[in-house]
């Protein structure tokens, strides 16, 4: 909510999340580090609905909204829940006007951990963000190619966008 309030003062907003994410009944959830999930029913109350993040951009009226989700990983609780979650990774989120939603891997797939401090996707993203010659779309195209190559085709990043102009960092 604080993030949404701060967005109202800006034409460009960026939300970056790296951590565990899961989908329940087609809704994507981002897991806070202090989430206490004992069952699938706890997800709605303990986690952040990724759609809520998107709505903060829409309410704020940002002209350019960038949402980066490095969160398509295996559900860490699936073995402890009796029923388990059948859907892997995150579900597809449709980008509102002027937005780009970037995923570390394709919808329904699982992202790989990296060998260093960050996951493979974030490692590649950090290498590409500083290039002033690349617009936003080109950054993510380059990241996709790097991740696909480094994962031998196992992980392929994905974006949903409705951006109408070029944006450079």
Tab-separated table of C-alpha atoms in Angstrom:
chain	number	residue	atom	x	y	z
A	1	UNK	CA	0.000	0.000	0.000
A	2	UNK	CA	2.897	2.365	0.793
A	3	UNK	CA	4.424	1.572	-2.590
A	4	UNK	CA	1.123	2.454	-4.298
A	5	UNK	CA	0.947	5.791	-2.485
A	6	UNK	CA	4.503	6.692	-3.525
A	7	UNK	CA	3.754	5.780	-7.160
A	8	UNK	CA	1.244	8.630	-7.396
A	9	UNK	CA	4.163	11.084	-7.586
A	10	UNK	CA	5.845	9.477	-10.593
A	11	UNK	CA	5.252	8.901	-14.300
A	12	UNK	CA	7.431	5.752	-14.226
A	13	UNK	CA	7.245	2.999	-11.637
A	14	UNK	CA	9.234	-0.181	-11.198
A	15	UNK	CA	8.385	-3.120	-8.945
A	16	UNK	CA	10.972	-5.894	-8.619
A	17	UNK	CA	10.393	-9.097	-6.672
A	18	UNK	CA	12.787	-12.002	-6.236
A	19	UNK	CA	11.736	-14.860	-4.030
A	20	UNK	CA	9.145	-17.574	-3.864
A	21	UNK	CA	5.941	-17.221	-5.794
A	22	UNK	CA	3.123	-19.630	-6.387
A	23	UNK	CA	-0.279	-19.779	-7.972
A	24	UNK	CA	-3.448	-21.008	-6.369
A	25	UNK	CA	-6.501	-21.384	-8.580
A	26	UNK	CA	-4.899	-19.204	-11.273
A	27	UNK	CA	-3.993	-16.343	-8.909
A	28	UNK	CA	-0.317	-15.475	-8.426
A	29	UNK	CA	0.964	-14.901	-4.911
A	30	UNK	CA	4.292	-13.502	-3.731
A	31	UNK	CA	5.476	-14.972	-0.438
A	32	UNK	CA	6.767	-12.569	2.221
A	33	UNK	CA	9.778	-13.851	4.162
A	34	UNK	CA	7.659	-14.073	7.321
A	35	UNK	CA	4.715	-15.934	5.739
A	36	UNK	CA	3.471	-18.758	7.965
A	37	UNK	CA	1.776	-21.150	5.566
A	38	UNK	CA	0.383	-24.299	7.097
A	39	UNK	CA	-2.089	-25.033	4.317
A	40	UNK	CA	-3.085	-23.800	0.885
A	41	UNK	CA	-5.913	-21.805	2.479
A	42	UNK	CA	-3.341	-19.628	4.311
A	43	UNK	CA	-1.947	-18.305	1.017
A	44	UNK	CA	-4.721	-15.761	0.468
A	45	UNK	CA	-4.160	-14.205	3.906
A	46	UNK	CA	-0.404	-14.527	4.334
A	47	UNK	CA	0.814	-13.657	0.818
A	48	UNK	CA	0.571	-10.760	-1.623
A	49	UNK	CA	-1.701	-11.188	-4.639
A	50	UNK	CA	0.435	-10.086	-7.620
A	51	UNK	CA	-2.691	-8.596	-9.195
A	52	UNK	CA	-2.805	-6.175	-6.274
A	53	UNK	CA	0.607	-4.871	-7.297
A	54	UNK	CA	-0.659	-4.266	-10.828
A	55	UNK	CA	-3.674	-2.409	-9.496
A	56	UNK	CA	-1.406	-0.007	-7.566
A	57	UNK	CA	0.136	1.102	-10.865
A	58	UNK	CA	-3.288	1.573	-12.438
A	59	UNK	CA	-4.607	3.588	-9.481
A	60	UNK	CA	-1.460	5.767	-9.438
A	61	UNK	CA	-1.791	6.478	-13.158
A	62	UNK	CA	1.851	5.867	-14.001
A	63	UNK	CA	2.547	6.239	-17.705
A	64	UNK	CA	5.192	3.496	-17.686
A	65	UNK	CA	4.864	0.563	-15.298
A	66	UNK	CA	7.551	-2.105	-15.058
A	67	UNK	CA	6.887	-5.208	-12.972
A	68	UNK	CA	9.683	-7.783	-12.743
A	69	UNK	CA	8.875	-11.122	-11.116
A	70	UNK	CA	11.783	-13.447	-10.504
A	71	UNK	CA	9.443	-15.703	-8.592
A	72	UNK	CA	8.522	-18.694	-10.729
A	73	UNK	CA	9.979	-21.361	-8.507
A	74	UNK	CA	8.773	-24.622	-7.075
A	75	UNK	CA	6.226	-24.255	-4.310
A	76	UNK	CA	8.295	-24.878	-1.155
A	77	UNK	CA	5.235	-26.141	0.740
A	78	UNK	CA	3.831	-28.659	-1.722
A	79	UNK	CA	5.111	-31.726	0.167
A	80	UNK	CA	3.738	-30.592	3.510
A	81	UNK	CA	0.252	-29.846	2.191
A	82	UNK	CA	-1.989	-32.868	1.947
A	83	UNK	CA	-3.517	-31.884	-1.365
A	84	UNK	CA	-0.640	-29.907	-2.844
A	85	UNK	CA	-0.797	-27.404	-5.675
A	86	UNK	CA	-0.989	-28.882	-9.134
A	87	UNK	CA	0.062	-25.736	-11.009
A	88	UNK	CA	3.779	-25.000	-11.293
A	89	UNK	CA	5.247	-21.524	-11.490
A	90	UNK	CA	3.150	-18.412	-11.919
A	91	UNK	CA	0.073	-17.875	-14.067
A	92	UNK	CA	0.020	-15.330	-16.893
A	93	UNK	CA	-0.785	-11.738	-15.833
A	94	UNK	CA	-2.111	-9.410	-18.500
A	95	UNK	CA	-0.206	-6.109	-18.593
A	96	UNK	CA	-2.401	-3.024	-18.205
A	97	UNK	CA	-1.911	-0.079	-20.640
A	98	UNK	CA	1.643	1.307	-20.555
A	99	UNK	CA	2.983	-1.657	-18.620
A	100	UNK	CA	5.468	-4.470	-18.963
A	101	UNK	CA	5.259	-7.533	-16.729
A	102	UNK	CA	8.464	-9.577	-16.915
A	103	UNK	CA	8.714	-13.141	-15.639
A	104	UNK	CA	11.885	-15.091	-14.973
A	105	UNK	CA	10.384	-17.972	-16.943
A	106	UNK	CA	7.355	-18.865	-19.050
A	107	UNK	CA	3.954	-19.047	-17.326
A	108	UNK	CA	3.495	-22.384	-15.607
A	109	UNK	CA	7.234	-23.119	-15.668
A	110	UNK	CA	9.818	-23.088	-12.901
A	111	UNK	CA	12.896	-20.833	-12.756
A	112	UNK	CA	16.346	-22.099	-11.886
A	113	UNK	CA	18.462	-20.861	-9.029
A	114	UNK	CA	21.768	-19.289	-9.985
A	115	UNK	CA	25.201	-20.251	-8.777
A	116	UNK	CA	25.840	-16.927	-7.033
A	117	UNK	CA	23.892	-14.502	-4.881
A	118	UNK	CA	21.055	-14.205	-7.407
A	119	UNK	CA	18.978	-16.509	-9.549
A	120	UNK	CA	19.994	-17.048	-13.174
A	121	UNK	CA	17.387	-14.561	-14.410
A	122	UNK	CA	18.469	-11.754	-12.084
A	123	UNK	CA	22.139	-12.419	-12.886
A	124	UNK	CA	21.392	-11.867	-16.584
A	125	UNK	CA	19.079	-8.923	-15.928
A	126	UNK	CA	21.769	-7.104	-13.942
A	127	UNK	CA	24.207	-7.546	-16.828
A	128	UNK	CA	21.766	-5.980	-19.326
A	129	UNK	CA	20.129	-3.136	-17.396
A	130	UNK	CA	23.120	-0.818	-17.586
A	131	UNK	CA	23.324	-0.762	-21.380
A	132	UNK	CA	22.142	2.738	-22.450
A	133	UNK	CA	21.805	1.578	-26.067
A	134	UNK	CA	19.004	-0.889	-25.282
A	135	UNK	CA	15.378	0.118	-24.830
A	136	UNK	CA	13.270	-1.758	-22.291
A	137	UNK	CA	12.022	-4.363	-24.761
A	138	UNK	CA	15.547	-4.989	-26.058
A	139	UNK	CA	16.828	-5.442	-22.485
A	140	UNK	CA	14.351	-8.237	-21.888
A	141	UNK	CA	14.999	-9.803	-25.298
A	142	UNK	CA	18.695	-9.953	-24.490
A	143	UNK	CA	17.986	-11.359	-21.006
A	144	UNK	CA	15.736	-14.041	-22.529
A	145	UNK	CA	18.473	-15.135	-24.929
A	146	UNK	CA	21.126	-15.234	-22.190
A	147	UNK	CA	18.941	-17.228	-19.779
A	148	UNK	CA	17.829	-19.663	-22.467
A	149	UNK	CA	21.422	-20.282	-23.513
A	150	UNK	CA	22.794	-20.591	-19.967
A	151	UNK	CA	20.015	-22.987	-18.954
A	152	UNK	CA	20.341	-25.101	-22.128
A	153	UNK	CA	16.776	-24.184	-23.050
A	154	UNK	CA	15.236	-25.242	-19.732
A	155	UNK	CA	14.297	-21.700	-18.674
A	156	UNK	CA	12.863	-19.131	-21.073
A	157	UNK	CA	11.898	-15.728	-19.635
A	158	UNK	CA	8.602	-14.233	-20.699
A	159	UNK	CA	6.964	-10.809	-20.840
A	160	UNK	CA	3.472	-9.421	-21.147
A	161	UNK	CA	3.433	-5.860	-22.409
A	162	UNK	CA	1.118	-3.145	-23.606
A	163	UNK	CA	3.788	-0.447	-23.888
A	164	UNK	CA	3.347	1.939	-26.779
A	165	UNK	CA	6.647	3.815	-26.838
A	166	UNK	CA	10.328	3.244	-26.192
A	167	UNK	CA	11.681	3.419	-22.671
A	168	UNK	CA	15.361	3.578	-21.752
A	169	UNK	CA	16.844	3.230	-18.273
